[in-house]
PDB file of C-alpha atoms in Angstrom:
ATOM      1  CA  MET A   1       0.000   0.000   0.000  1.00  0.00           C
ATOM      2  CA  LYS A   2       1.184   3.507  -0.758  1.00  0.00           C
ATOM      3  CA  ALA A   3      -0.317   6.665   0.720  1.00  0.00           C
ATOM      4  CA  ARG A   4       0.752  10.286   0.271  1.00  0.00           C
ATOM      5  CA  PHE A   5      -0.014  12.953   2.853  1.00  0.00           C
ATOM      6  CA  ASN A   6       0.201  16.728   2.619  1.00  0.00           C
ATOM      7  CA  SER A   7       1.498  18.752   5.533  1.00  0.00           C
ATOM      8  CA  LYS A   8       2.454  22.353   6.101  1.00  0.00           C
ATOM      9  CA  TYR A   9       6.150  21.810   5.333  1.00  0.00           C
ATOM     10  CA  THR A  10       6.509  18.674   3.234  1.00  0.00           C
ATOM     11  CA  LYS A  11       4.719  15.758   1.629  1.00  0.00           C
ATOM     12  CA  LEU A  12       4.989  12.352   3.274  1.00  0.00           C
ATOM     13  CA  THR A  13       4.717   9.099   1.352  1.00  0.00           C
ATOM     14  CA  VAL A  14       4.191   5.942   3.388  1.00  0.00           C
ATOM     15  CA  VAL A  15       4.767   2.548   1.781  1.00  0.00           C
ATOM     16  CA  THR A  16       3.689  -0.547   3.695  1.00  0.00           C
ATOM     17  CA  CYS A  17       4.603  -4.045   2.598  1.00  0.00           C
ATOM     18  CA  TYR A  18       5.088  -7.644   3.614  1.00  0.00           C
ATOM     19  CA  ALA A  19       8.077  -9.348   2.005  1.00  0.00           C
ATOM     20  CA  PRO A  20       8.118 -13.043   1.105  1.00  0.00           C
ATOM     21  CA  THR A  21       9.922 -15.292   3.575  1.00  0.00           C
ATOM     22  CA  GLU A  22      13.233 -16.945   2.839  1.00  0.00           C
ATOM     23  CA  GLU A  23      11.393 -20.183   2.032  1.00  0.00           C
ATOM     24  CA  ALA A  24       9.483 -18.502  -0.847  1.00  0.00           C
ATOM     25  CA  ASP A  25      10.425 -19.187  -4.448  1.00  0.00           C
ATOM     26  CA  ASP A  26      13.218 -16.997  -5.798  1.00  0.00           C
ATOM     27  CA  ALA A  27      10.839 -15.789  -8.519  1.00  0.00           C
ATOM     28  CA  ASP A  28       8.338 -14.588  -5.886  1.00  0.00           C
ATOM     29  CA  LYS A  29      11.055 -12.748  -3.977  1.00  0.00           C
ATOM     30  CA  GLU A  30      12.381 -11.145  -7.164  1.00  0.00           C
ATOM     31  CA  CYS A  31       8.855 -10.069  -8.147  1.00  0.00           C
ATOM     32  CA  PHE A  32       8.298  -8.474  -4.717  1.00  0.00           C
ATOM     33  CA  TYR A  33      11.495  -6.413  -4.890  1.00  0.00           C
ATOM     34  CA  GLU A  34      10.805  -5.390  -8.494  1.00  0.00           C
ATOM     35  CA  GLN A  35       7.348  -4.150  -7.473  1.00  0.00           C
ATOM     36  CA  LEU A  36       8.769  -2.306  -4.464  1.00  0.00           C
ATOM     37  CA  GLN A  37      11.441  -0.689  -6.659  1.00  0.00           C
ATOM     38  CA  ALA A  38       8.814   0.413  -9.188  1.00  0.00           C
ATOM     39  CA  ILE A  39       6.743   2.019  -6.422  1.00  0.00           C
ATOM     40  CA  MET A  40       9.779   3.782  -4.951  1.00  0.00           C
ATOM     41  CA  GLU A  41      10.766   5.180  -8.374  1.00  0.00           C
ATOM     42  CA  LYS A  42       7.343   6.844  -8.737  1.00  0.00           C
ATOM     43  CA  ILE A  43       7.652   8.771  -5.449  1.00  0.00           C
ATOM     44  CA  PRO A  44       8.709  12.396  -5.984  1.00  0.00           C
ATOM     45  CA  ALA A  45      12.308  13.011  -4.902  1.00  0.00           C
ATOM     46  CA  HIS A  46      11.352  15.812  -2.499  1.00  0.00           C
ATOM     47  CA  ASP A  47       8.917  13.660  -0.468  1.00  0.00           C
ATOM     48  CA  MET A  48       9.770  12.320   2.952  1.00  0.00           C
ATOM     49  CA  VAL A  49       9.419   8.544   2.603  1.00  0.00           C
ATOM     50  CA  LEU A  50       8.672   5.873   5.200  1.00  0.00           C
ATOM     51  CA  VAL A  51       8.854   2.205   4.211  1.00  0.00           C
ATOM     52  CA  ILE A  52       7.107   0.215   6.910  1.00  0.00           C
ATOM     53  CA  GLY A  53       6.469  -3.488   7.005  1.00  0.00           C
ATOM     54  CA  ASP A  54       7.661  -6.966   7.686  1.00  0.00           C
ATOM     55  CA  MET A  55      10.735  -7.327   5.527  1.00  0.00           C
ATOM     56  CA  ASN A  56      11.548 -10.756   6.997  1.00  0.00           C
ATOM     57  CA  ALA A  57      15.088  -9.713   7.864  1.00  0.00           C
ATOM     58  CA  ARG A  58      17.492 -11.904   9.766  1.00  0.00           C
ATOM     59  CA  THR A  59      18.267  -9.973  12.900  1.00  0.00           C
ATOM     60  CA  GLY A  60      20.295 -12.550  14.813  1.00  0.00           C
ATOM     61  CA  MET A  61      20.202 -13.219  18.539  1.00  0.00           C
ATOM     62  CA  ASP A  62      22.848 -10.710  19.667  1.00  0.00           C
ATOM     63  CA  ASN A  63      20.833  -7.715  20.841  1.00  0.00           C
ATOM     64  CA  THR A  64      23.725  -5.890  22.538  1.00  0.00           C
ATOM     65  CA  ASN A  65      22.921  -2.153  22.580  1.00  0.00           C
ATOM     66  CA  ARG A  66      19.484  -2.937  21.111  1.00  0.00           C
ATOM     67  CA  GLU A  67      17.810  -4.369  24.203  1.00  0.00           C
ATOM     68  CA  ARG A  68      14.895  -1.901  24.077  1.00  0.00           C
ATOM     69  CA  THR A  69      14.070  -2.553  20.422  1.00  0.00           C
ATOM     70  CA  MET A  70      14.989  -6.189  19.818  1.00  0.00           C
ATOM     71  CA  GLY A  71      14.560  -9.458  21.654  1.00  0.00           C
ATOM     72  CA  LYS A  72      16.894 -12.471  21.570  1.00  0.00           C
ATOM     73  CA  GLU A  73      14.574 -14.568  19.407  1.00  0.00           C
ATOM     74  CA  GLY A  74      16.154 -13.597  16.077  1.00  0.00           C
ATOM     75  CA  LEU A  75      17.343 -15.921  13.353  1.00  0.00           C
ATOM     76  CA  GLY A  76      20.625 -15.864  11.458  1.00  0.00           C
ATOM     77  CA  GLU A  77      23.308 -13.257  11.999  1.00  0.00           C
ATOM     78  CA  VAL A  78      23.277  -9.475  12.084  1.00  0.00           C
ATOM     79  CA  ARG A  79      25.025  -8.172   8.974  1.00  0.00           C
ATOM     80  CA  TYR A  80      26.247  -4.979  10.637  1.00  0.00           C
ATOM     81  CA  LYS A  81      27.365  -3.939  14.080  1.00  0.00           C
ATOM     82  CA  MET A  82      26.382  -0.763  15.871  1.00  0.00           C
TER      83      MET A  82
END
C-alpha cells in the first residue's frame, strides 16, 4: 500500500509491505522487490518517505545495545554492528 499525505512543510509518502519469507520461491522474492522498486521510483524526490512493514530480515540473537528494540529470538546473523 502507498499513501501520500500533505502537511504544512513537506509531503509524506508511506509505503507498507510484507516481504516473502526466505522459504518462498526466488521468482516470488524477485517479483516483490521489483514491485517495491517500481513504487519507490514513482515517489517524488522531495517527499519524505517511510517504508514500513515486515521485511523478513534476519536480525540474529545478539541484541547488545538494542535491548529496548529487539529481543533475543532472532534468526541468522546481524550483517552490521552498531
